[in-house]
Coordinates of N, CA and C and ligand atoms in Angstrom, one line a residue:
M1 N -85.2 77.6 116.1 CA -85.1 76.2 117.3 C -83.1 76.1 116.6
Y2 N -83.6 75.3 115.7 CA -82.1 75.1 114.8 C -81.1 76.1 114.7
K3 N -81.9 77.4 115.1 CA -81.2 78.6 114.4 C -80.6 78.7 115.8
K4 N -79.9 78.8 116.9 CA -79.8 78.8 118.2 C -78.5 77.4 118.2
K5 N -77.2 78.2 117.8 CA -76.1 76.8 118.4 C -75.7 76.1 119.9
I6 N -75.7 74.6 119.4 CA -76.2 74.0 120.7 C -75.0 74.4 121.9
N7 N -75.3 74.8 122.9 CA -74.2 75.3 123.7 C -73.5 73.7 124.1
K8 N -74.8 72.9 124.8 CA -74.7 72.2 125.9 C -75.3 70.7 125.7
I9 N -74.4 69.6 125.7 CA -75.0 68.6 125.7 C -74.5 67.4 126.2
V10 N -75.4 66.4 126.7 CA -74.8 65.6 126.9 C -74.7 63.7 126.3
L11 N -73.9 63.5 126.0 CA -73.2 61.9 125.4 C -74.2 61.3 125.0
G12 N -74.7 60.4 124.5 CA -75.6 59.3 124.9 C -75.0 58.3 125.1
T13 N -74.2 58.3 125.1 CA -73.4 56.5 125.5 C -72.6 56.6 126.3
N14 N -72.3 55.4 127.0 CA -71.3 54.7 128.2 C -70.7 54.1 127.1
N15 N -69.7 54.4 126.4 CA -69.1 53.8 125.4 C -67.7 54.6 125.6
E16 N -66.6 53.9 126.2 CA -65.4 55.4 126.8 C -65.1 55.3 124.5
G17 N -64.6 54.5 124.5 CA -63.6 54.7 123.2 C -65.4 55.7 122.3
K18 N -66.0 55.7 122.3 CA -66.9 56.6 121.6 C -67.5 58.0 122.4
V19 N -67.0 58.4 123.1 CA -67.1 58.8 124.1 C -65.8 59.9 123.4
R20 N -64.3 59.7 123.4 CA -63.6 59.6 123.7 C -63.9 60.5 121.3
E21 N -63.9 60.0 120.7 CA -63.9 60.1 119.5 C -64.9 61.0 119.0
I22 N -65.6 60.8 119.6 CA -67.4 61.7 119.6 C -67.0 62.6 120.1
R23 N -66.0 63.1 121.1 CA -65.6 64.5 121.6 C -64.7 65.6 121.1
K24 N -63.6 64.9 119.9 CA -63.2 65.3 118.8 C -63.2 65.8 117.3
L25 N -64.6 65.5 117.5 CA -65.3 66.0 116.8 C -66.4 67.5 116.9
L26 N -66.5 67.1 117.9 CA -67.1 68.4 118.8 C -66.4 69.4 118.8
P27 N -67.5 71.0 118.6 CA -66.3 72.0 118.8 C -65.5 71.9 120.2
K28 N -64.9 72.3 120.7 CA -63.3 72.8 121.6 C -64.6 73.7 122.9
R29 N -65.4 74.6 122.9 CA -66.4 75.4 123.3 C -67.6 74.8 123.9
L30 N -67.4 74.0 123.5 CA -69.0 72.8 123.6 C -69.0 72.2 125.0
N31 N -69.9 73.1 126.0 CA -69.6 72.1 127.3 C -70.6 70.6 127.5
I32 N -69.7 69.8 127.7 CA -70.2 68.1 127.5 C -69.6 67.1 128.5
D33 N -71.3 67.1 128.8 CA -71.4 65.8 129.8 C -71.2 64.1 129.4
T34 N -71.6 63.2 130.3 CA -71.2 62.6 130.6 C -72.1 61.8 131.0
P35 N -72.8 60.7 130.8 CA -74.0 60.0 132.1 C -72.8 59.2 132.3
K36 N -71.7 59.2 132.8 CA -71.3 58.5 133.4 C -71.1 59.0 134.3
R37 N -70.0 60.6 134.1 CA -70.1 61.2 134.9 C -71.3 61.7 135.8
R38 N -72.7 61.3 135.6 CA -74.4 61.3 135.9 C -74.5 60.2 137.0
N39 N -73.5 59.0 136.3 CA -74.5 58.3 136.8 C -75.4 57.6 136.6
I40 N -75.7 57.1 135.1 CA -77.1 57.3 134.3 C -76.8 55.8 133.2
S41 N -76.6 55.3 133.8 CA -76.6 53.6 133.1 C -77.6 54.0 131.5
S42 N -77.1 52.6 130.5 CA -77.9 53.1 129.2 C -79.2 52.2 129.3
P43 N -80.3 52.6 128.8 CA -81.4 52.0 127.6 C -81.2 51.3 126.8
K44 N -81.6 50.1 127.6 CA -82.4 49.0 126.6 C -82.0 49.1 125.2
E45 N -82.0 48.7 124.0 CA -81.6 48.8 122.9 C -82.7 48.1 122.0
T46 N -84.1 48.2 121.9 CA -84.8 47.2 121.3 C -85.8 48.1 120.6
G47 N -84.5 49.3 120.0 CA -84.9 49.0 118.2 C -84.4 48.2 117.1
S48 N -84.9 48.3 116.0 CA -84.3 47.1 115.4 C -83.4 47.8 113.7
T49 N -83.8 48.9 114.0 CA -82.4 49.6 112.8 C -80.7 50.9 114.5
F50 N -80.6 51.5 113.4 CA -79.2 51.6 113.8 C -79.9 53.0 114.1
L51 N -80.6 53.8 113.5 CA -81.5 55.2 113.3 C -83.0 55.1 114.8
E52 N -83.4 54.0 115.2 CA -84.1 53.7 115.6 C -83.3 53.3 117.6
N53 N -82.2 52.6 117.3 CA -81.3 52.9 118.2 C -81.4 54.5 119.3
S54 N -80.5 54.9 118.3 CA -79.8 56.1 118.3 C -81.3 56.8 119.1
L55 N -81.6 56.6 118.3 CA -83.2 58.0 118.9 C -83.0 57.5 120.9
I56 N -84.0 55.4 120.9 CA -84.2 55.9 121.8 C -83.0 56.1 123.3
K57 N -81.9 56.4 123.1 CA -80.4 56.8 123.2 C -81.0 57.9 123.9
A58 N -81.1 58.5 122.7 CA -81.3 60.2 122.5 C -81.9 61.0 123.7
K59 N -83.4 60.5 122.8 CA -84.5 60.6 124.2 C -84.4 60.1 125.5
Y60 N -83.3 58.8 126.0 CA -83.3 58.4 127.1 C -82.4 59.4 128.4
F61 N -80.7 60.5 127.8 CA -80.4 60.8 128.5 C -80.9 62.0 128.1
S62 N -81.9 62.5 127.8 CA -82.3 63.8 127.5 C -83.2 64.6 128.9
N63 N -84.4 62.7 128.5 CA -85.5 62.6 129.2 C -84.5 62.6 130.6
K64 N -83.9 61.9 131.1 CA -82.6 61.5 132.3 C -82.4 63.0 133.2
T65 N -81.9 63.6 132.1 CA -80.8 65.1 132.3 C -82.0 66.1 131.9
G66 N -82.6 66.4 131.4 CA -83.1 68.3 131.3 C -82.6 68.1 129.8
E67 N -81.5 67.8 129.4 CA -80.2 68.4 128.0 C -80.4 68.5 127.1
I68 N -80.0 69.0 126.2 CA -80.1 68.3 125.0 C -79.0 67.3 124.5
S69 N -79.8 66.1 124.2 CA -78.6 64.4 124.5 C -78.1 64.2 122.5
L70 N -77.0 63.7 121.9 CA -76.1 62.9 121.2 C -75.8 61.2 121.4
A71 N -76.5 61.2 120.6 CA -76.4 59.6 120.7 C -76.2 59.1 119.3
D72 N -75.3 58.1 119.4 CA -74.9 57.6 119.0 C -74.9 55.7 119.0
D73 N -75.7 55.5 117.9 CA -75.2 53.8 117.7 C -75.0 53.4 115.8
S74 N -73.9 51.9 116.4 CA -73.3 51.9 114.9 C -73.0 50.5 115.3
G75 N -71.9 50.3 114.2 CA -72.1 48.5 114.4 C -71.4 47.7 113.0
L76 N -70.6 46.6 112.9 CA -69.9 46.8 111.9 C -71.0 45.7 111.4
E77 N -71.5 45.6 109.6 CA -72.0 44.6 108.8 C -71.2 44.3 107.6
I78 N -71.6 42.6 107.5 CA -71.3 41.6 107.1 C -71.7 41.3 106.5
N79 N -71.2 41.0 105.5 CA -71.9 40.7 103.8 C -72.4 39.4 103.6
V80 N -71.3 38.7 104.7 CA -71.4 37.0 104.3 C -71.5 36.7 105.3
L81 N -72.6 37.6 106.7 CA -72.9 37.1 108.0 C -73.9 37.4 107.7
N82 N -74.8 37.6 106.5 CA -76.5 37.9 106.3 C -76.5 39.9 107.2
K83 N -74.7 40.3 107.4 CA -75.2 41.9 107.9 C -74.8 41.6 109.6
K84 N -74.8 40.5 109.8 CA -74.5 40.7 111.6 C -72.9 41.0 111.9
P85 N -71.9 41.4 112.9 CA -73.1 41.8 113.8 C -74.2 42.8 113.6
G86 N -74.1 44.1 112.7 CA -74.8 44.9 112.8 C -75.4 45.7 114.3
I87 N -76.1 45.4 114.3 CA -77.2 45.9 116.1 C -76.9 45.8 117.0
Y88 N -75.9 44.4 116.4 CA -75.9 43.7 118.1 C -74.2 43.4 118.2
S89 N -73.4 44.6 117.3 CA -72.3 44.4 117.4 C -72.1 44.8 118.9
A90 N -73.2 45.4 119.8 CA -72.0 45.6 121.2 C -72.6 44.1 121.7
R91 N -73.4 43.7 121.8 CA -73.9 42.6 122.4 C -73.1 41.6 122.0
W92 N -72.3 41.0 121.0 CA -71.8 40.4 120.6 C -69.8 40.1 121.3
A93 N -69.7 41.7 122.0 CA -68.5 41.1 122.9 C -68.9 40.7 124.3
G94 N -70.3 40.5 124.5 CA -71.1 40.4 126.4 C -70.9 41.3 127.4
K95 N -71.6 40.9 128.3 CA -71.8 42.0 129.6 C -70.5 42.8 129.6
N96 N -68.9 42.2 129.9 CA -67.9 43.4 130.2 C -67.3 44.0 128.9
S97 N -68.6 43.8 127.6 CA -68.3 44.2 126.5 C -66.1 44.7 126.3
N98 N -65.7 42.9 125.9 CA -64.9 42.2 125.9 C -64.2 42.2 124.4
F99 N -63.5 42.8 123.9 CA -64.1 43.1 121.9 C -62.9 41.6 121.4
N100 N -62.3 40.5 122.3 CA -61.3 39.8 121.9 C -62.6 38.9 121.6
I101 N -63.2 39.1 122.5 CA -64.8 37.7 122.9 C -64.8 38.0 121.3
A102 N -65.2 38.8 121.2 CA -66.5 39.4 119.7 C -65.4 39.2 118.6
I103 N -64.9 39.4 119.1 CA -63.2 39.9 116.8 C -63.3 38.0 117.2
K104 N -63.6 36.9 118.4 CA -63.1 35.6 118.2 C -64.7 35.3 116.9
K105 N -65.4 35.6 117.4 CA -66.8 35.5 117.8 C -67.4 35.9 115.3
V106 N -66.4 36.6 115.5 CA -66.5 37.8 114.0 C -65.9 35.7 113.3
Y107 N -64.5 35.5 113.6 CA -63.9 34.8 112.5 C -64.6 33.1 113.0
R108 N -64.9 33.1 114.3 CA -65.8 31.7 114.6 C -67.0 31.8 113.3
E109 N -67.8 32.7 113.3 CA -68.8 32.7 112.3 C -68.3 32.6 110.9
L110 N -67.5 33.5 110.4 CA -66.6 33.1 108.9 C -66.2 31.7 108.5
K111 N -65.6 30.7 110.2 CA -65.4 30.1 109.4 C -66.3 29.0 109.8
K112 N -67.1 29.2 110.0 CA -68.6 28.7 109.3 C -69.1 28.2 108.1
K113 N -69.2 29.3 107.7 CA -68.9 29.3 106.4 C -68.4 29.1 105.6
K114 N -67.0 28.6 106.3 CA -66.2 28.6 105.3 C -65.4 28.8 104.1
I115 N -65.0 30.7 104.8 CA -64.6 31.8 104.4 C -63.9 31.7 103.5
N116 N -62.9 31.8 102.8 CA -61.6 32.0 102.0 C -61.2 33.3 102.3
F117 N -60.1 33.6 103.5 CA -59.7 34.7 103.0 C -58.4 34.9 102.1
N118 N -58.5 34.4 100.9 CA -58.0 34.8 99.6 C -59.1 35.5 99.4
K119 N -60.4 35.9 99.6 CA -61.4 36.6 98.8 C -61.6 37.3 99.4
Q120 N -62.7 39.0 99.6 CA -62.4 39.9 100.4 C -63.6 39.4 101.0
I121 N -63.3 39.7 102.4 CA -64.7 39.8 102.9 C -65.7 41.1 103.3
K122 N -66.5 41.7 102.2 CA -66.7 43.0 102.6 C -68.2 42.7 104.0
C123 N -67.4 44.6 104.6 CA -68.3 44.5 105.1 C -68.2 46.0 105.0
R124 N -68.9 47.1 106.6 CA -68.8 48.1 107.2 C -69.0 48.3 107.9
F125 N -68.5 49.4 108.7 CA -69.6 49.8 109.2 C -70.2 51.4 109.9
V126 N -71.4 50.9 109.6 CA -72.8 52.2 109.6 C -73.2 52.6 111.5
C127 N -72.7 54.6 111.3 CA -73.1 55.4 112.1 C -74.3 55.9 112.0
A128 N -75.2 55.6 113.3 CA -77.1 56.9 113.7 C -76.6 57.1 114.4
L129 N -76.1 59.1 114.3 CA -76.4 59.5 115.1 C -78.1 60.3 115.2
T130 N -77.9 61.0 116.9 CA -79.9 61.2 116.6 C -79.0 62.6 117.7
I131 N -79.5 63.8 117.5 CA -79.4 65.2 118.3 C -81.4 64.7 119.4
Y132 N -81.5 64.9 120.2 CA -82.3 64.8 121.3 C -82.7 66.2 121.1
W133 N -83.8 67.1 121.6 CA -83.4 68.6 122.3 C -85.1 68.1 123.2
P134 N -84.6 68.4 124.7 CA -85.8 69.2 125.5 C -87.2 68.8 125.3
N135 N -87.5 69.4 124.3 CA -89.0 70.1 123.3 C -89.3 68.9 122.2
K136 N -88.7 67.9 122.7 CA -88.4 66.6 122.1 C -88.8 66.6 120.2
K137 N -88.3 67.5 120.4 CA -87.2 67.5 119.1 C -86.7 66.7 118.2
F138 N -86.4 65.7 117.6 CA -85.1 65.8 117.4 C -84.6 64.9 115.2
Y139 N -83.4 65.4 115.1 CA -83.0 65.3 113.9 C -81.9 64.1 114.3
Q140 N -81.5 63.4 112.5 CA -80.9 61.8 113.0 C -80.4 62.2 111.2
S141 N -78.9 61.5 111.3 CA -78.5 61.5 110.3 C -77.7 60.0 110.2
Q142 N -77.5 59.9 109.3 CA -76.5 58.2 109.1 C -74.8 58.5 108.6
G143 N -74.2 57.7 109.1 CA -72.6 57.4 107.7 C -71.9 56.1 107.7
K144 N -71.5 55.5 106.8 CA -71.2 53.7 106.0 C -69.6 54.7 106.0
I145 N -68.8 53.4 105.8 CA -67.6 53.7 105.7 C -68.3 51.7 105.2
E146 N -67.4 51.5 103.5 CA -67.0 50.3 103.4 C -66.0 49.5 103.7
G147 N -65.3 48.3 103.2 CA -63.9 47.9 104.1 C -64.1 45.8 103.4
T148 N -62.7 45.6 104.2 CA -63.6 44.7 104.1 C -62.5 43.8 105.4
I149 N -63.5 42.8 105.7 CA -62.3 42.4 107.6 C -61.3 41.5 107.2
S150 N -59.9 42.0 107.8 CA -58.7 41.3 107.8 C -58.7 40.1 108.3
S151 N -57.3 39.4 107.5 CA -57.2 38.5 108.0 C -56.9 37.3 109.0
K152 N -56.5 38.3 109.9 CA -56.1 38.1 111.4 C -56.3 40.0 112.0
P153 N -56.4 40.1 113.8 CA -56.7 41.2 113.6 C -55.7 42.2 113.8
M154 N -55.0 43.1 113.6 CA -54.1 44.1 113.5 C -53.6 45.1 114.1
G155 N -52.8 45.7 115.2 CA -52.9 46.9 115.5 C -53.5 46.8 116.5
K156 N -53.7 48.7 117.7 CA -52.9 48.5 119.2 C -54.8 49.9 118.8
K157 N -55.2 50.9 118.1 CA -55.8 51.6 118.3 C -57.4 51.5 118.1
G158 N -57.1 53.2 118.7 CA -59.0 52.7 118.9 C -59.6 52.2 119.6
F159 N -60.8 51.1 119.7 CA -62.3 50.5 119.1 C -62.8 49.5 119.5
G160 N -63.4 48.3 120.0 CA -64.1 47.2 118.9 C -63.2 46.2 118.2
Y161 N -64.1 46.8 116.7 CA -63.7 46.2 115.9 C -63.1 47.0 115.6
D162 N -61.9 48.2 115.9 CA -60.8 48.0 115.1 C -59.7 47.7 114.2
P163 N -59.3 46.6 115.3 CA -57.7 45.7 114.8 C -58.7 44.8 113.9
I164 N -60.0 44.9 112.9 CA -60.3 43.7 112.4 C -61.0 44.4 110.6
F165 N -60.9 46.2 110.7 CA -61.4 46.3 109.4 C -60.1 46.8 108.7
I166 N -60.4 47.3 107.9 CA -59.5 48.1 106.4 C -60.7 48.1 105.6
P167 N -60.6 50.1 106.4 CA -61.3 50.6 104.9 C -61.2 50.2 103.4
K168 N -61.5 50.4 102.2 CA -62.0 50.3 101.6 C -60.1 51.4 101.0
G169 N -59.3 51.2 100.1 CA -58.9 51.9 99.5 C -57.3 52.0 100.3
Y170 N -57.9 51.1 101.3 CA -56.1 50.9 102.9 C -55.7 50.0 102.6
K171 N -54.2 49.9 103.1 CA -54.3 48.1 103.7 C -54.2 48.3 104.6
V172 N -54.1 49.0 105.5 CA -54.1 48.1 107.3 C -55.7 49.2 107.3
T173 N -55.4 48.2 108.5 CA -57.1 48.2 109.5 C -56.9 49.8 110.1
F174 N -58.3 50.1 110.7 CA -58.2 51.1 111.3 C -57.5 50.9 112.9
G175 N -57.6 49.5 113.9 CA -56.7 49.4 114.4 C -55.1 50.2 114.3
Q176 N -54.6 50.7 113.3 CA -53.3 50.3 112.9 C -53.6 51.9 112.6
M177 N -54.6 52.9 112.7 CA -54.4 54.1 111.6 C -54.5 55.1 112.9
L178 N -53.9 55.8 113.0 CA -53.3 57.4 113.6 C -55.3 57.3 113.5
F179 N -55.7 58.3 115.1 CA -56.5 58.7 115.1 C -57.1 59.7 113.9
S180 N -56.1 60.7 113.9 CA -56.2 61.9 112.8 C -56.5 61.5 111.8
K181 N -56.1 60.3 111.3 CA -56.9 59.9 110.3 C -57.8 59.2 109.7
K182 N -58.0 58.1 110.5 CA -59.9 57.3 111.0 C -60.5 58.8 111.0
S183 N -60.3 59.7 111.7 CA -61.7 60.6 112.0 C -62.3 61.2 110.7
K184 N -61.2 60.9 109.7 CA -61.3 62.6 108.7 C -61.7 61.8 107.6
I185 N -62.4 60.1 107.7 CA -63.1 58.2 106.8 C -64.3 58.3 106.9
D186 N -64.1 58.2 108.7 CA -64.9 57.0 109.4 C -66.3 57.7 109.4
H187 N -67.0 56.6 109.6 CA -69.0 56.1 109.1 C -68.6 57.2 110.7
R188 N -69.1 57.6 111.5 CA -69.3 59.0 112.5 C -68.5 60.3 111.7
F189 N -67.6 60.0 111.7 CA -67.3 61.3 110.6 C -67.9 61.7 109.7
K190 N -69.0 60.6 109.1 CA -69.8 61.3 107.6 C -71.0 61.5 108.0
A191 N -72.0 60.4 109.6 CA -72.1 60.2 110.1 C -73.0 62.1 110.9
F192 N -71.6 62.9 111.1 CA -71.5 64.1 111.6 C -71.7 64.8 110.7
K193 N -70.9 65.0 109.9 CA -70.3 65.9 108.6 C -72.3 66.2 109.0
K194 N -73.1 65.9 108.5 CA -74.3 66.0 108.2 C -75.5 67.0 109.7
I195 N -74.8 67.0 110.9 CA -75.4 67.6 112.3 C -75.0 68.7 112.5
K196 N -73.3 68.7 112.1 CA -71.8 69.9 112.2 C -72.8 71.2 112.9
K197 N -74.2 71.1 111.3 CA -75.1 72.9 111.0 C -75.3 73.2 112.6
F198 N -76.0 72.3 113.4 CA -75.9 72.6 114.8 C -75.4 72.6 116.3
F199 N -73.8 73.1 115.6 CA -73.3 73.7 117.1 C -72.2 74.2 116.7
Ligands
ITT201 P1 -73.1 52.9 124.1 O1 -75.2 52.2 123.9 O2 -73.6 53.6 125.5 O3 -73.4 53.7 123.0 P2 -72.7 50.1 123.0 O4 -71.0 50.2 123.0 O5 -73.9 49.7 123.6 O6 -72.7 51.5 123.9 P3 -74.2 50.5 120.2 O7 -74.4 50.2 120.5 O8 -73.8 51.8 119.0 O9 -73.3 50.4 121.5 O10 -72.4 49.9 119.9 C1 -71.7 49.4 119.0 C2 -70.8 48.3 119.0 O11 -70.3 49.0 118.0 C3 -69.9 49.3 120.1 O12 -69.3 48.6 120.9 C4 -67.4 49.1 119.1 O13 -67.4 47.8 119.9 C5 -69.2 48.4 118.0 N1 -67.9 50.1 116.9 C6 -69.1 51.2 116.7 N2 -68.3 52.5 116.2 C7 -66.5 51.9 115.7 C8 -65.4 52.4 115.5 O14 -65.7 53.1 115.7 N3 -64.5 50.9 115.6 C9 -64.8 50.3 116.3 N4 -65.7 49.3 116.4 C10 -66.8 50.4 116.5

């Protein structure tokens, strides 16, 4: 099964930011479809880990379409918040996926813990990817990037929590970084490197 390169795929995500970034990681020759184009909404994420939730999504979209699906479950883990928002990263933004709300919540929760921004607030982005074939076989990978939370949101590039995440070794947030740079160091790229062989 794995010997044959994948030519066609349904991305198992309804997040436009992810669609944009995953598209750029995949080869140009690949035929890429999206649930949005087919009017399929996302399943409930009932898992307790990134890997479980990415499997739920990949399996769901493959079953719905009869195609091979690639799904991403990702999020931001903040050490002093006991790894929250973690798998709840999207849910912190509410029904309308408003990341101003999610980012405000991060600062509110840090304030509750009386966090001093002179100290580094350690965190990481995690990305779990699952490729699910219609014959029910699947393959998973995970990638992480360590970093810190910036004292205020900076930059308008990227999506989600990018304006508050400063990757380790850098002085700017993902929100200030060109995608051509982010996409060579981030959690999604690291997870994708491990499944690249299928494409
Ligand atoms: P799908 O389930 O349809 O893929 P979602 O937004 O609900 O979309 P997740 O459950 O995986 O996806 O939530 C992950 C959230 O974590 C996502 O909404 C982003 O806000 C955030 N996130 C993940 N990767 C990110 C990145 O590279 N930059 C900024 N935020 C990111």
